[in-house]
mmCIF file of C-alpha atoms in Angstrom:
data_model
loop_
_atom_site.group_PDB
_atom_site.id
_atom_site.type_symbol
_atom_site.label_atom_id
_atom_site.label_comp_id
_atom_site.label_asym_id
_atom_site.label_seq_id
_atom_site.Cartn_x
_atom_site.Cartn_y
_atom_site.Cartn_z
ATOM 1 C CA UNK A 1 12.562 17.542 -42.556
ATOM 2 C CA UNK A 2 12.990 13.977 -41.550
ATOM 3 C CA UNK A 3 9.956 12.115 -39.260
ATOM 4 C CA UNK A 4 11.848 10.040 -37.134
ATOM 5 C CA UNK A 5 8.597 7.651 -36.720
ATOM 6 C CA UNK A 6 8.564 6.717 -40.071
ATOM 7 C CA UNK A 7 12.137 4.857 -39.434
ATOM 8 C CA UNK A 8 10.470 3.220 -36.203
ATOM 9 C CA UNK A 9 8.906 -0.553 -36.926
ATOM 10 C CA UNK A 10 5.370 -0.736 -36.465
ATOM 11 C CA UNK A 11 4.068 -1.439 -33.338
ATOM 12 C CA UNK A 12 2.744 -5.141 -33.247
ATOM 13 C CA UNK A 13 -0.843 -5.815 -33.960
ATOM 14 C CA UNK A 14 -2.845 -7.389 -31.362
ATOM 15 C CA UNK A 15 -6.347 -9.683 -32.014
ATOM 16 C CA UNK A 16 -7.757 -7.977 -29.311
ATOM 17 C CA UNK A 17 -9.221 -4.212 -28.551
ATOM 18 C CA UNK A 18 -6.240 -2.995 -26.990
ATOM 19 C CA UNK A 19 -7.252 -3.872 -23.481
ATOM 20 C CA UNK A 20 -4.625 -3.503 -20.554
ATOM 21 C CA UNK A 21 -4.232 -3.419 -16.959
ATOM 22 C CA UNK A 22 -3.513 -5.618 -14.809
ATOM 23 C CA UNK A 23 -0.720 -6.668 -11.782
ATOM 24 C CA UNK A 24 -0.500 -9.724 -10.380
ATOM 25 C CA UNK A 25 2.282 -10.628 -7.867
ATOM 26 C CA UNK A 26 3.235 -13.167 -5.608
ATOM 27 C CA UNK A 27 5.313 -13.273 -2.390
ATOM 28 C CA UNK A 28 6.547 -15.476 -0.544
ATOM 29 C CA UNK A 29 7.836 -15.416 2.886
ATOM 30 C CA UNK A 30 7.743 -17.022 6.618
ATOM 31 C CA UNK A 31 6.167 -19.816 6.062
ATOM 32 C CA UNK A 32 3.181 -17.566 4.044
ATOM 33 C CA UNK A 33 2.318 -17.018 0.298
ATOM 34 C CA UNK A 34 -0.046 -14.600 -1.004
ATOM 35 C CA UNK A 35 -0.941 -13.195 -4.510
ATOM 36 C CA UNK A 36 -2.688 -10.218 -5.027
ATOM 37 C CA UNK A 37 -4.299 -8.721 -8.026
ATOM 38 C CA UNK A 38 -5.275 -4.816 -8.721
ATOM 39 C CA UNK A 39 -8.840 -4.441 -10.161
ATOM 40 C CA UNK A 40 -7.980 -2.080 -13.093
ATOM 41 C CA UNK A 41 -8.763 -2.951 -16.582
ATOM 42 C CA UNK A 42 -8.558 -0.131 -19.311
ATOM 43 C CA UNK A 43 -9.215 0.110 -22.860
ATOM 44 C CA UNK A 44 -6.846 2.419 -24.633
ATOM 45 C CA UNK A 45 -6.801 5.246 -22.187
ATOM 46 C CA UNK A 46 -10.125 5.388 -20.944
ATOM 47 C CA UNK A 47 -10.658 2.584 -17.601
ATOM 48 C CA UNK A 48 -13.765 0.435 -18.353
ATOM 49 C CA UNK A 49 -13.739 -1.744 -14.373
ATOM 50 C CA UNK A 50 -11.754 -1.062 -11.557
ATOM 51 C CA UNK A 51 -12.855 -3.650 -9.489
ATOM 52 C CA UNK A 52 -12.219 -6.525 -12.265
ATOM 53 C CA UNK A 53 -11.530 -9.864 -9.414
ATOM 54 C CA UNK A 54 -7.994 -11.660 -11.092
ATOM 55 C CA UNK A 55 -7.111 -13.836 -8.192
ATOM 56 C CA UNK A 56 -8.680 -16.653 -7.420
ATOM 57 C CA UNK A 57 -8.554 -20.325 -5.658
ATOM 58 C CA UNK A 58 -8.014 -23.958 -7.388
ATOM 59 C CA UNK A 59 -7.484 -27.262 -5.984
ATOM 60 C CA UNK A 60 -9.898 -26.855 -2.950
ATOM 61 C CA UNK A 61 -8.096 -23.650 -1.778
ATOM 62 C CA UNK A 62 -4.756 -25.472 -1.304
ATOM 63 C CA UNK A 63 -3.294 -23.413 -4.906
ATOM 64 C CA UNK A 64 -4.210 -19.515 -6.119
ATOM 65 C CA UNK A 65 -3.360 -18.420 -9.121
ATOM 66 C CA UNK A 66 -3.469 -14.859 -10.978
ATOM 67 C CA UNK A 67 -4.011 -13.722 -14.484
ATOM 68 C CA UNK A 68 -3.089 -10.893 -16.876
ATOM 69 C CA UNK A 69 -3.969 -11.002 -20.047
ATOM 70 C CA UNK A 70 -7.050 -11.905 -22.141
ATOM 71 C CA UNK A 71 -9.619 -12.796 -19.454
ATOM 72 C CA UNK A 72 -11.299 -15.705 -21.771
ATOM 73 C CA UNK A 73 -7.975 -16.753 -22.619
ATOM 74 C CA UNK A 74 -7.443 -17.012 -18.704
ATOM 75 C CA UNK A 75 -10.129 -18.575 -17.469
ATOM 76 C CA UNK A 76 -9.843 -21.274 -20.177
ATOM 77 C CA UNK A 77 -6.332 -21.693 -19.123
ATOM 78 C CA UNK A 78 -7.650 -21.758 -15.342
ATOM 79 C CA UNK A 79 -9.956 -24.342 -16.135
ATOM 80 C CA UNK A 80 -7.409 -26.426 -17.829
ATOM 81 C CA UNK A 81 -4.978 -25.960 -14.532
ATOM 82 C CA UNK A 82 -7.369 -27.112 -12.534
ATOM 83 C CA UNK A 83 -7.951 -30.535 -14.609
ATOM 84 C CA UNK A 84 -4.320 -30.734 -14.287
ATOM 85 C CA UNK A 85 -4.187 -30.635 -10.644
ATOM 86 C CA UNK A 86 -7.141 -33.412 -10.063
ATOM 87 C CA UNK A 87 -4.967 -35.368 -12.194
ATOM 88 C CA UNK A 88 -1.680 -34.807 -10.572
ATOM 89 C CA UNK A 89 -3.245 -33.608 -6.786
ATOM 90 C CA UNK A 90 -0.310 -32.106 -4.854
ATOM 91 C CA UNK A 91 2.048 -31.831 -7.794
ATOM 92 C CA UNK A 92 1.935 -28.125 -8.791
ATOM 93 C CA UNK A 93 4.972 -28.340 -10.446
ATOM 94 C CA UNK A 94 4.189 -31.015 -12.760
ATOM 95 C CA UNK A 95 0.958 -29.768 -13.516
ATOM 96 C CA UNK A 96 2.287 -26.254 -14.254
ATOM 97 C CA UNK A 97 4.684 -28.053 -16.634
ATOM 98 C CA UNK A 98 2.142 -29.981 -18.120
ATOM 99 C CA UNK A 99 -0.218 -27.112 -18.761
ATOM 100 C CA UNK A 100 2.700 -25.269 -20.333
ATOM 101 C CA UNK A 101 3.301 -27.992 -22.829
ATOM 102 C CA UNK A 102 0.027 -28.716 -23.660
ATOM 103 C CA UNK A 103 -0.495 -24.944 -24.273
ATOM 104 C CA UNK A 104 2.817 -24.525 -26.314
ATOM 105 C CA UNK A 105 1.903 -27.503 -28.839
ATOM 106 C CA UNK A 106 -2.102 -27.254 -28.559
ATOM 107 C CA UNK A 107 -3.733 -25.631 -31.882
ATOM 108 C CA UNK A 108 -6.272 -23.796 -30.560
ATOM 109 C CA UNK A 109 -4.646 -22.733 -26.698
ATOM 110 C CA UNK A 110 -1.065 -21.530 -28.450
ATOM 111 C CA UNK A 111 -3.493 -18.725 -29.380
ATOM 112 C CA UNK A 112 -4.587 -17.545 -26.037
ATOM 113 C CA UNK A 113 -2.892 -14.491 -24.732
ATOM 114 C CA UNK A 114 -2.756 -14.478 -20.768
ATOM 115 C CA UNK A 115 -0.366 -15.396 -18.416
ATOM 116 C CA UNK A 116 -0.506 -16.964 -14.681
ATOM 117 C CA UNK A 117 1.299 -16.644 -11.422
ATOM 118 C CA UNK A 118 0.414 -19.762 -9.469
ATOM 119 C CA UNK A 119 1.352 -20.700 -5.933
ATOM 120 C CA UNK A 120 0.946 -23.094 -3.013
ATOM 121 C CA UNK A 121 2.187 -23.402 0.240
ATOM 122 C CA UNK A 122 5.939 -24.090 -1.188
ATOM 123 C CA UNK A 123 5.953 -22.519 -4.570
ATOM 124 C CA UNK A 124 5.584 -19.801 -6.955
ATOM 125 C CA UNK A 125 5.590 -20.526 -10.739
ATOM 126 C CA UNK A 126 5.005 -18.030 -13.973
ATOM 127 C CA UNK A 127 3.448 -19.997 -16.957
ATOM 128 C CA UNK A 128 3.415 -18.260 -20.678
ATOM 129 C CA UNK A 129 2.040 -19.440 -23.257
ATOM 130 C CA UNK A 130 5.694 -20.161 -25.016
ATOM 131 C CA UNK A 131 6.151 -22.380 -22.645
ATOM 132 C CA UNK A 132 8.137 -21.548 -19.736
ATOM 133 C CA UNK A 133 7.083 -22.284 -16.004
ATOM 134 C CA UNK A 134 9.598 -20.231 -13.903
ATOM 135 C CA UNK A 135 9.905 -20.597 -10.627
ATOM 136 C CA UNK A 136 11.476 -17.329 -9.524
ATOM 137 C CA UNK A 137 14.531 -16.225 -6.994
ATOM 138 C CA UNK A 138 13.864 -14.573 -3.467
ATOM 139 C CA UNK A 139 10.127 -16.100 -2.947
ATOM 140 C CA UNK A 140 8.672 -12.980 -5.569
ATOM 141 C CA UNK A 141 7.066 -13.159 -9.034
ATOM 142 C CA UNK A 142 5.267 -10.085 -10.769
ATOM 143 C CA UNK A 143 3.200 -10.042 -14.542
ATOM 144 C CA UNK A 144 0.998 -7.789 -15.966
ATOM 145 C CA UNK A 145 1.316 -4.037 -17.117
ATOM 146 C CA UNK A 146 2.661 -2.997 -13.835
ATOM 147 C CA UNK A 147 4.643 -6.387 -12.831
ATOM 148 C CA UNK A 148 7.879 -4.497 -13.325
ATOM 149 C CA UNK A 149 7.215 -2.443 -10.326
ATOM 150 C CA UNK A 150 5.564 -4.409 -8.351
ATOM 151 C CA UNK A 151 7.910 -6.660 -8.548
ATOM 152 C CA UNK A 152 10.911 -3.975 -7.863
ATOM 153 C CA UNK A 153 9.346 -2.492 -4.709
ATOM 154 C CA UNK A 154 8.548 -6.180 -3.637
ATOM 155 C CA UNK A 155 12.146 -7.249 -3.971
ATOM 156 C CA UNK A 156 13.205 -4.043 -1.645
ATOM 157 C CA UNK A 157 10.370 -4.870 1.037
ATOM 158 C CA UNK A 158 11.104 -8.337 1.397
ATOM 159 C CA UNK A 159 14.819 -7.675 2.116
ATOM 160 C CA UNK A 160 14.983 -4.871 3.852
ATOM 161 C CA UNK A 161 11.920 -5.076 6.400
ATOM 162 C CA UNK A 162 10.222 -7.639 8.644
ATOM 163 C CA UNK A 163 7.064 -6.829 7.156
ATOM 164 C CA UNK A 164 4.863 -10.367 6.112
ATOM 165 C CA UNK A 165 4.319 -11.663 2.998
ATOM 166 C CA UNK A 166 0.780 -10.078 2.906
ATOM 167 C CA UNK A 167 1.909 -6.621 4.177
ATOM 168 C CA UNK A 168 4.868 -6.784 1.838
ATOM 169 C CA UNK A 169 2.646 -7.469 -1.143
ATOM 170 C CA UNK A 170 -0.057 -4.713 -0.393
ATOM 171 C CA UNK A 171 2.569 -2.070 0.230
ATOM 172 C CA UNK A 172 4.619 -2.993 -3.283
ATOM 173 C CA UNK A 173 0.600 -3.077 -5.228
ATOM 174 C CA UNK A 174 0.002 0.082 -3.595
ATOM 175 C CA UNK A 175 3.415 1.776 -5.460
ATOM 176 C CA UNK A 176 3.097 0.332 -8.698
ATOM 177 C CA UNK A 177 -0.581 1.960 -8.538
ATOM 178 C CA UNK A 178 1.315 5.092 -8.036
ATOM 179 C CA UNK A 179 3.470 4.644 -10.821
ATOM 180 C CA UNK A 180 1.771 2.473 -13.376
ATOM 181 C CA UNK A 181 -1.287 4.279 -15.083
ATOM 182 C CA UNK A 182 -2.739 0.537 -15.822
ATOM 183 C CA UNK A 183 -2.672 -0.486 -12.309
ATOM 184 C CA UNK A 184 -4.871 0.679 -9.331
ATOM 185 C CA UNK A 185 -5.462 -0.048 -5.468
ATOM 186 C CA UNK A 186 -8.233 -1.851 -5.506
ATOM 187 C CA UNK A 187 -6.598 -5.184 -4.739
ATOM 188 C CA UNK A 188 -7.610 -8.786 -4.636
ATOM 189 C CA UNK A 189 -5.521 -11.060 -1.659
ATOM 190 C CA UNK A 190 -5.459 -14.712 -1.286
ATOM 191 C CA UNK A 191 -3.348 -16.092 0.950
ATOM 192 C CA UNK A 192 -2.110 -19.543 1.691
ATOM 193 C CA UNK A 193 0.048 -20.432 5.046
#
């Protein structure tokens, strides 16, 4: 009898201890933006902290930015936004852009594993560490393990109710927590108007 796994590839090797869970997500709409962040983090398929904090403020409270991913990795990535936006104040866009390089062509950050949603009062950008900064289509942007959905259930909400940006972004966390195993409903909110 055949094993069909055997003619599967392997399954890519991470660095890391297999750890997972996290949405992030970011809407934008009427004037408002928020990000908000669940609080699960698992290892394997046991949860080690639901109440892990993945949102935060930068540039004085006038940018917020989310992580999944590595959580070193992020923070040294957060760190390094943040020198970009004293040096270009205002300029998210740029700064995204130059973070993205310097992380693409950098030695030692091309080996951080993380990714950011950052927003101001105009924009939402992704930034990967291959060096894209997208800025995406109806005012929504989603990473992480349950991104997907959060995303999907964002895109519905935000045209096909009058809910706010805020409202629209707890009620879209609150289904990919029913749906993703690595995602729960303990959320972190920043907003920015």
């Amino acid at each position: 009898m055949m094993n069909y796994s055997d003619a599967l590839p392997a399954p890519p090797q991470s660095s890391g201890p297999g750890w997972h869970g996290t949405t992030i997500l970011a809407v934008r709409k009427g004037g408002t933006t928020v990000i908000a962040g669940d609080g699960q983090v698992s290892m394997g398929p046991t949860i080690v902290k639901g109440a892990a904090r993945k949102v935060r403020t930068l540039a004085g409270g006038r940018v917020v930015a989310g992580f999944a991913g590595a959580t070193a990795d992020a923070f040294t990535l957060l760190e390094r936004l943040e020198a970009k936006l004293e040096q270009y104040p205002d300029q998210l866009a740029r700064a995204c852009v130059d973070l993205a390089k310097d992380w693409r062509t950098d030695r030692y950050l091309r080996r951080l594993e993380a990714m950011l949603l950052v927003a101001d009062k105009t924009s939402i950008f992704t930034v990967t560490g291959v060096g894209d900064v997208l800025e995406p289509e109806h005012g929504v942007a989603a990473v992480g393990s349950g991104g997907n959905f959060a995303l999907s259930a964002a895109r519905a909400l935000i045209e096909n109710t009058d809910l706010d940006a805020e409202a629209i972004a707890r009620k879209a966390m609150a289904i990919a927590a029913e749906v993703c195993v690595y995602t729960n409903g303990n959320l972190t909110v920043e907003r920015l108007e």
